[in-house]
mmCIF file of C-alpha atoms in Angstrom:
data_model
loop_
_atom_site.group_PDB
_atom_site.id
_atom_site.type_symbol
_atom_site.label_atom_id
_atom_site.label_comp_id
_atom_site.label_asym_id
_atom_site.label_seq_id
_atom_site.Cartn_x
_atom_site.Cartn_y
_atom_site.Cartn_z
ATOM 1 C CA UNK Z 65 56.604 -31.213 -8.927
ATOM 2 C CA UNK Z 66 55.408 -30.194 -5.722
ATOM 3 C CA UNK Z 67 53.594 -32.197 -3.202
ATOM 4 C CA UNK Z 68 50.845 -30.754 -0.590
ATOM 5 C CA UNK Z 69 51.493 -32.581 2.665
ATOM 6 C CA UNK Z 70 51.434 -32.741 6.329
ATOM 7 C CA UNK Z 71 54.331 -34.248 7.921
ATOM 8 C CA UNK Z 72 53.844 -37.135 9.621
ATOM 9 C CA UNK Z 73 50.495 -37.842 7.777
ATOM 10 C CA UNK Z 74 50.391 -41.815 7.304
ATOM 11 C CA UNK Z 75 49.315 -41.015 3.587
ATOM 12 C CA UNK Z 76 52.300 -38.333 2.609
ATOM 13 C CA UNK Z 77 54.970 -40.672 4.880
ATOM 14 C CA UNK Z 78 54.908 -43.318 1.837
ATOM 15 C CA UNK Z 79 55.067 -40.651 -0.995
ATOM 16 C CA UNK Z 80 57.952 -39.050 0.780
ATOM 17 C CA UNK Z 81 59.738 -42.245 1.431
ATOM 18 C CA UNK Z 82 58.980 -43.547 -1.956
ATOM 19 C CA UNK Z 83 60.653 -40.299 -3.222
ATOM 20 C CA UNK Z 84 64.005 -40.161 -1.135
ATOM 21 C CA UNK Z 85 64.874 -43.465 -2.337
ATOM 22 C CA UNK Z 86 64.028 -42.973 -5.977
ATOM 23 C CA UNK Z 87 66.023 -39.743 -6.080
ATOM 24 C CA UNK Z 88 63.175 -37.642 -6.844
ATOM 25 C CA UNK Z 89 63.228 -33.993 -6.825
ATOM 26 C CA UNK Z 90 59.503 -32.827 -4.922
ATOM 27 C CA UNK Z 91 58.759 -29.144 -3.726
ATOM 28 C CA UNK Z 92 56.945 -29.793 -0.145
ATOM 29 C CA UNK Z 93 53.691 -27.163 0.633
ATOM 30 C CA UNK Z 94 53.017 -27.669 3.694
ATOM 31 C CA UNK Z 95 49.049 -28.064 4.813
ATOM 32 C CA UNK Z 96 48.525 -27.377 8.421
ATOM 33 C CA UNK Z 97 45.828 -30.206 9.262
ATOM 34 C CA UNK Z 98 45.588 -29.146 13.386
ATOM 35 C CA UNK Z 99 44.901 -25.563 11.950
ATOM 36 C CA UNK Z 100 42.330 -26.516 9.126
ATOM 37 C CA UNK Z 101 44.050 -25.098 6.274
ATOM 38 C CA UNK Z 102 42.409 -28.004 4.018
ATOM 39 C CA UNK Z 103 39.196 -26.873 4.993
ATOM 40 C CA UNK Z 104 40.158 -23.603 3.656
ATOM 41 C CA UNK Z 105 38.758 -22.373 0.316
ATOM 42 C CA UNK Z 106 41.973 -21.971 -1.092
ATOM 43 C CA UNK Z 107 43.138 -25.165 -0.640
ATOM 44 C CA UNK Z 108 39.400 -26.623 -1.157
ATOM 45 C CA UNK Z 109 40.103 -24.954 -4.630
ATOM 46 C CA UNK Z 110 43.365 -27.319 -5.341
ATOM 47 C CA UNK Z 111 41.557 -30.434 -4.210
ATOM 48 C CA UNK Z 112 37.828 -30.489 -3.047
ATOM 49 C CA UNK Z 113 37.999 -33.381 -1.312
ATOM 50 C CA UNK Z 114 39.991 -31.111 0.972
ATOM 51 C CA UNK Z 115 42.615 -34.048 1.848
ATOM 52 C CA UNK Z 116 46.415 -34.293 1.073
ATOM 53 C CA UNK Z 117 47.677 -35.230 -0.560
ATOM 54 C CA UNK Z 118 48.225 -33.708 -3.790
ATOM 55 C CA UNK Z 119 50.660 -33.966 -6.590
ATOM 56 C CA UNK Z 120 50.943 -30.841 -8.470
ATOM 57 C CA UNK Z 121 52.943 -30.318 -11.781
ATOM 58 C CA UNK Z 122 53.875 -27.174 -13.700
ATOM 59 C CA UNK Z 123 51.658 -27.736 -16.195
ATOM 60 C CA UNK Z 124 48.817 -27.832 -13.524
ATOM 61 C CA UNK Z 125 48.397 -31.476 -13.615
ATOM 62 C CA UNK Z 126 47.296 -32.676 -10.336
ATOM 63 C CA UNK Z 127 46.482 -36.032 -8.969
ATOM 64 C CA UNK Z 128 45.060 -36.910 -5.551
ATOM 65 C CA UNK Z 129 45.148 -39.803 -3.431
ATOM 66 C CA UNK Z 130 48.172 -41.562 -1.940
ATOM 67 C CA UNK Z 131 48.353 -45.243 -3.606
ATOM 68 C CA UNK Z 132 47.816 -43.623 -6.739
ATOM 69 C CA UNK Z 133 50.774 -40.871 -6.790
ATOM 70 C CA UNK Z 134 52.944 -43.259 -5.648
ATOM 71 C CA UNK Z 135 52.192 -45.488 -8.692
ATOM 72 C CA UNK Z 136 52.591 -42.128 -11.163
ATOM 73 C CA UNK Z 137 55.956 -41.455 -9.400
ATOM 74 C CA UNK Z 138 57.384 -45.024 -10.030
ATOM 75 C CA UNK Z 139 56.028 -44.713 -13.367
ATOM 76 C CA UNK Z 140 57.653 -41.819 -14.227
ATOM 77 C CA UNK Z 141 61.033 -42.529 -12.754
ATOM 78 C CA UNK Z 142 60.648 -46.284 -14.651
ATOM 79 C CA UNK Z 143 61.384 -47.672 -10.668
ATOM 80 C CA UNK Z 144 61.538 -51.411 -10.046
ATOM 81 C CA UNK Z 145 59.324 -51.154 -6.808
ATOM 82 C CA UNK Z 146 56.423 -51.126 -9.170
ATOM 83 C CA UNK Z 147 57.443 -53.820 -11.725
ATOM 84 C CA UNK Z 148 56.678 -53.566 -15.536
ATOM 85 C CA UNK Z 149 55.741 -57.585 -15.688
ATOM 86 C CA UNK Z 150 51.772 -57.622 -15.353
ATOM 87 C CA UNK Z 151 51.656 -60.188 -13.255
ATOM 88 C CA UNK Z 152 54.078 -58.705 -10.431
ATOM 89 C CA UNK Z 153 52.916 -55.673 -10.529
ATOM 90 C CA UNK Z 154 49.199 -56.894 -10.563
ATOM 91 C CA UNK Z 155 50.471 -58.403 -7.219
ATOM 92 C CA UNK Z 156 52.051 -55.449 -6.006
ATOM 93 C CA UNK Z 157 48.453 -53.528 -7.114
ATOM 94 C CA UNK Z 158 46.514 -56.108 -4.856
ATOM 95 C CA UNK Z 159 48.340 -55.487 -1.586
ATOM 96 C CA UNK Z 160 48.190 -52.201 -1.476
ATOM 97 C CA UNK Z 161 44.833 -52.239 -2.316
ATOM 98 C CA UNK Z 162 44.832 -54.491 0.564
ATOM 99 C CA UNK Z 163 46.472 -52.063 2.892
ATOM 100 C CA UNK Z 164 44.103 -49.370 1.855
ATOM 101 C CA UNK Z 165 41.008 -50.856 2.272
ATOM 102 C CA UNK Z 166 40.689 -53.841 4.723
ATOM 103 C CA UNK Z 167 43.766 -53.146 7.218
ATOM 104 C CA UNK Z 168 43.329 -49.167 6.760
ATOM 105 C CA UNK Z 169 39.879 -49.048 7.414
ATOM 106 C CA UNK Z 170 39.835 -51.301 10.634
ATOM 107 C CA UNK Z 171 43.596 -50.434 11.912
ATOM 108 C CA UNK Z 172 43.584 -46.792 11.159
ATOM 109 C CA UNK Z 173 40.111 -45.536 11.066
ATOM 110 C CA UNK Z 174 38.312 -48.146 13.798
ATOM 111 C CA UNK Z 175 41.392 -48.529 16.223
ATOM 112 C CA UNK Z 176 43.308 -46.034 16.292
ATOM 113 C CA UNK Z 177 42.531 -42.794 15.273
ATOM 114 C CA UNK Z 178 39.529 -42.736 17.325
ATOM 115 C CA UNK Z 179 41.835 -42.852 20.132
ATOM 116 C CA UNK Z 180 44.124 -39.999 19.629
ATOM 117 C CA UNK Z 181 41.886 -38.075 17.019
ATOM 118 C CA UNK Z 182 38.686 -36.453 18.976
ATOM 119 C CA UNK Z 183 36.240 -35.769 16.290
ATOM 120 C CA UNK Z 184 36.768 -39.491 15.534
ATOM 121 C CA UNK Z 185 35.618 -40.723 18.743
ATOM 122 C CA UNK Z 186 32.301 -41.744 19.927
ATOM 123 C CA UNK Z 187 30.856 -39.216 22.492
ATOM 124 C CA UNK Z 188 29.203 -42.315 24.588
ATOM 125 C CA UNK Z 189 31.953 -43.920 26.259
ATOM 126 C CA UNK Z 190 30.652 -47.629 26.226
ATOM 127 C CA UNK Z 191 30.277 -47.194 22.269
ATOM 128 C CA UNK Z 192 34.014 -46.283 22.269
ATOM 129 C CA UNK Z 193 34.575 -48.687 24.035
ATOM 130 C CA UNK Z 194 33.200 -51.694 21.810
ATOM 131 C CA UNK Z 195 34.074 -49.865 18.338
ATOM 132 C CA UNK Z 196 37.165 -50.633 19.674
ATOM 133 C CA UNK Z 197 37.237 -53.941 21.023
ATOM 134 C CA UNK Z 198 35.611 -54.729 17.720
ATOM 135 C CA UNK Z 199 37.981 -53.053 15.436
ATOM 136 C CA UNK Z 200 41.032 -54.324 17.801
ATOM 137 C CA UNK Z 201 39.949 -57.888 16.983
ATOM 138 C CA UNK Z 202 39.639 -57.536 13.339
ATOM 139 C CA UNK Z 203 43.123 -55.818 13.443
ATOM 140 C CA UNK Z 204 44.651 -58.710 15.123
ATOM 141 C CA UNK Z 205 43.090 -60.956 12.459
ATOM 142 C CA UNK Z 206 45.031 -58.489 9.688
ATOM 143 C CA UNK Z 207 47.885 -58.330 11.280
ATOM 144 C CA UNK Z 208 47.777 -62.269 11.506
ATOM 145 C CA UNK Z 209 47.251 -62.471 7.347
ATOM 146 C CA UNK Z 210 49.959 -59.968 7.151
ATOM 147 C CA UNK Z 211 52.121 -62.400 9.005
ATOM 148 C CA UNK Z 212 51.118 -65.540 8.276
ATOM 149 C CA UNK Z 213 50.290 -65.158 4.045
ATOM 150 C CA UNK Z 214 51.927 -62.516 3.129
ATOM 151 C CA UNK Z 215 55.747 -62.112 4.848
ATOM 152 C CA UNK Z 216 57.943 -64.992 4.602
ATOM 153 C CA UNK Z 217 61.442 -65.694 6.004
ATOM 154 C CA UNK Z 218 62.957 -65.847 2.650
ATOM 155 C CA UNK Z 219 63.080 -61.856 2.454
ATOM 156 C CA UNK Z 220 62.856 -58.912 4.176
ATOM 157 C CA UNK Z 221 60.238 -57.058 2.613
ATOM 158 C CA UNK Z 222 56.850 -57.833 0.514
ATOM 159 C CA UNK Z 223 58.616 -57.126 -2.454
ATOM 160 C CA UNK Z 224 61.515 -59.769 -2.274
ATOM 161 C CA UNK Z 225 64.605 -58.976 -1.295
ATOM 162 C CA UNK Z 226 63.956 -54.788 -2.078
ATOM 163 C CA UNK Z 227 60.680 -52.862 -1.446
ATOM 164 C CA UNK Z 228 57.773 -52.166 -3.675
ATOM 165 C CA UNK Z 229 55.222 -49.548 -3.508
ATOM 166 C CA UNK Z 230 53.150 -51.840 -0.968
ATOM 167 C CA UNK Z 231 55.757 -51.596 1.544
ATOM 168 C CA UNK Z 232 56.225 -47.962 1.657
ATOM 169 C CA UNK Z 233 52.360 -47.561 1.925
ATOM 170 C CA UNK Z 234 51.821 -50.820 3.940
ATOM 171 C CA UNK Z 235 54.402 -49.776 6.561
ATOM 172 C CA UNK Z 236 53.705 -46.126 6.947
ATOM 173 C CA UNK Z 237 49.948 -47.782 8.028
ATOM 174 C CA UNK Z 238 50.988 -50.769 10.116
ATOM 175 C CA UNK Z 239 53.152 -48.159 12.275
ATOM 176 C CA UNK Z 240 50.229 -45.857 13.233
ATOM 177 C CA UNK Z 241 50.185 -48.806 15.879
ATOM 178 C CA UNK Z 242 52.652 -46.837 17.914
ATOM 179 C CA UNK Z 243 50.738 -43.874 18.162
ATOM 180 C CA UNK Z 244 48.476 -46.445 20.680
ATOM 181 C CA UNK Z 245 51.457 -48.596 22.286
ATOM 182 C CA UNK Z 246 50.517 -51.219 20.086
ATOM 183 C CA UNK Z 247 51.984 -54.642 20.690
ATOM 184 C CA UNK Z 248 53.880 -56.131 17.616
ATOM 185 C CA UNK Z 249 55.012 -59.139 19.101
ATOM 186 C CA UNK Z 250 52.254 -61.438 18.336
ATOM 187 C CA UNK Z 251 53.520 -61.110 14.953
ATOM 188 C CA UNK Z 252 57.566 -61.782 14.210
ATOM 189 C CA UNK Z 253 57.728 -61.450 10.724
ATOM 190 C CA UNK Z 254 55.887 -57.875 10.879
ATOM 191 C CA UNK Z 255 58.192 -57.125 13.622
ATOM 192 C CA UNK Z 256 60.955 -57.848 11.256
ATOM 193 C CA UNK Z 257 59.505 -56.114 8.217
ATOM 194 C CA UNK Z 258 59.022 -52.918 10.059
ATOM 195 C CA UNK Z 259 62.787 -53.338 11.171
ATOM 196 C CA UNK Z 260 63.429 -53.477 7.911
ATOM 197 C CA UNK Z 261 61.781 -50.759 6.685
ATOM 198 C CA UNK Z 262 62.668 -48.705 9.519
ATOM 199 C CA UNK Z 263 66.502 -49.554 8.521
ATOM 200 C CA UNK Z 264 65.592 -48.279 4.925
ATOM 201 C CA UNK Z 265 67.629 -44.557 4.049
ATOM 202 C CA UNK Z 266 64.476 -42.777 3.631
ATOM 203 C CA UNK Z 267 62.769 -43.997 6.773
ATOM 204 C CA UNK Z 268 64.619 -41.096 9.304
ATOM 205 C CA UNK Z 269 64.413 -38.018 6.823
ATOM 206 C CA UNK Z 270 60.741 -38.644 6.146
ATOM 207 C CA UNK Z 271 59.475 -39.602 9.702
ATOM 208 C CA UNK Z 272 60.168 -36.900 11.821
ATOM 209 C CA UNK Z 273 56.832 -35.430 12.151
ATOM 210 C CA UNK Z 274 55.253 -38.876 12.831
ATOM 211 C CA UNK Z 275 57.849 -39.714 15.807
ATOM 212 C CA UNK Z 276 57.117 -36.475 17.206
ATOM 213 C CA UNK Z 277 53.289 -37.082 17.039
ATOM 214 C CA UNK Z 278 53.957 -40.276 18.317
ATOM 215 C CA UNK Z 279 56.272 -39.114 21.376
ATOM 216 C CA UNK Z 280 54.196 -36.326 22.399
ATOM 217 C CA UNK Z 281 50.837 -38.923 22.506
ATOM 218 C CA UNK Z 282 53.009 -42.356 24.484
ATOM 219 C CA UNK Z 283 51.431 -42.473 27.365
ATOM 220 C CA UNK Z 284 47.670 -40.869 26.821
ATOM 221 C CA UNK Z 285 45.984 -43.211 24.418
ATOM 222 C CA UNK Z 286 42.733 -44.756 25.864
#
C-alpha cells in the first residue's frame, strides 16, 4: 500500500500513527503542499480533490479522506481500536465524526490556520480579527465538551484504557493548538489525554514534520 502524504499534515499524522502501532507496512509518496504539487495535474489525476491524503493499493484501489482510511486500515488488520461490537464502534464512528466536523471546522479552519496559513486569512485586519475571537470562543466551548463529556479519570484515552481510531484523529487535531501557543490548561483531562497520546510509540516517529512546523512558527502567530 502506499500512502500520499505531507508530513506533519494534521490529516496524514493519524494515518501514520494509526499505522506504526498496528504494524502496518505503508510506502510514503511524499506531496510537497508549500510547493503545490497537489495542484499539479499529475497528482490532480490520482485524486481530484487535489488533497492528501490518499491510500493507494496495487490493484489501483484508492480511497481518499483521512477518517475513512483509517477505518479501512483497522479493518483490514482486524485492530481493536475500531471495535467489531456495533454499538462501540458506532461510538467510536460518532467522535470522530465529531472531531471532523464541529471541533475541526472551528479549531482548525476558524482559529488556527488562518493564523499561520496566509491564503486563509482575511485581508481586512478587523475581520481577522473577529473570525477569530469568534472561532476562539466556540473552540473553548469544544474543548470544554471534550473535557467535561467525553474524557474521564477512569482512563487515559477515549477509547478506555487503549486508543481507538478517534484518538489518533482527535489528537493529531486538538494539537494544531501549538502551532498558535494555545493554552491547554483550562482543560486537565485534555492535558492528560494529549500526554497520553504523546507517550504513545508512534507519537515521535510520525510527528517530526509537525514539531518542526510548529518550532519554526512559536513565536509569530497573530
Amino acid at each position: 500500500m502506499k500512502l500520499y502524504f505531507f508530513d506533519g499534515s494534521t490529516t496524514c499524522r493519524p494515518i501514520m500513527m494509526f499505522a506504526t502501532e498496528a504494524g502496518l507496512s505503508i510506502e510514503t509518496v511524499p506531496v510537497n503542499l508549500f510547493a503545490g504539487e497537489h495542484k499539479g495535474e499529475a497528482y490532480t489525476g490520482i485524486n481530484p480533490n487535489q488533497l492528501i491524503p490518499v491510500l493507494e493499493e496495487r490493484d489501483g484501489h484508492r480511497l481518499y479522506e483521512s477518517s475513512a482510511i483509517l477505518k479501512y486500515l483497522a479493518d483490514v488488520s482486524k485492530h481493536a481500536a475500531w471495535p467489531s461490537d456495533p454499538r462501540a464502534r458506532a461510538a467510536v464512528n460518532s467522535r470522530m465524526d465529531w472531531f471532523n466536523t464541529a471541533f475541526y471546522r472551528n479549531f482548525g479552519y476558524g482559529y488556527v490556520y488562518p493564523q499561520v496559513l496566509p491564503y486563509l486569512a482575511w485581508e481586512d485586519p478587523a475581520m481577522q480579527a473577529a473570525a477569530l475571537a469568534k472561532a476562539k470562543a466556540e473552540s473553548e466551548r469544544l474543548f470544554g465538551i471534550l473535557n467535561d463529556h467525553m474524557l474521564t479519570d477512569a482512563a487515559p484515552f477515549l477509547g478506555g484504557q487503549e486508543p481507538d481510531l478517534s484518538d489518533f484523529m482527535g489528537v493529531a487535531f486538538a494539537t494544531i493548538g501549538e502551532l498558535v501557543g494555545w493554552d491547554y490548561s483550562r482543560w486537565p483531562r485534555v492535558e492528560k489525554w494529549i500526554a497520553a497520546m504523546k507517550a504513545r510509540p508512534s507519537w515521535n516517529p510520525c510527528n517530526g514534520g509537525f514539531h518542526g512546523w510548529r518550532d519554526m512558527l512559536r513565536g509569530q502567530a497573530a
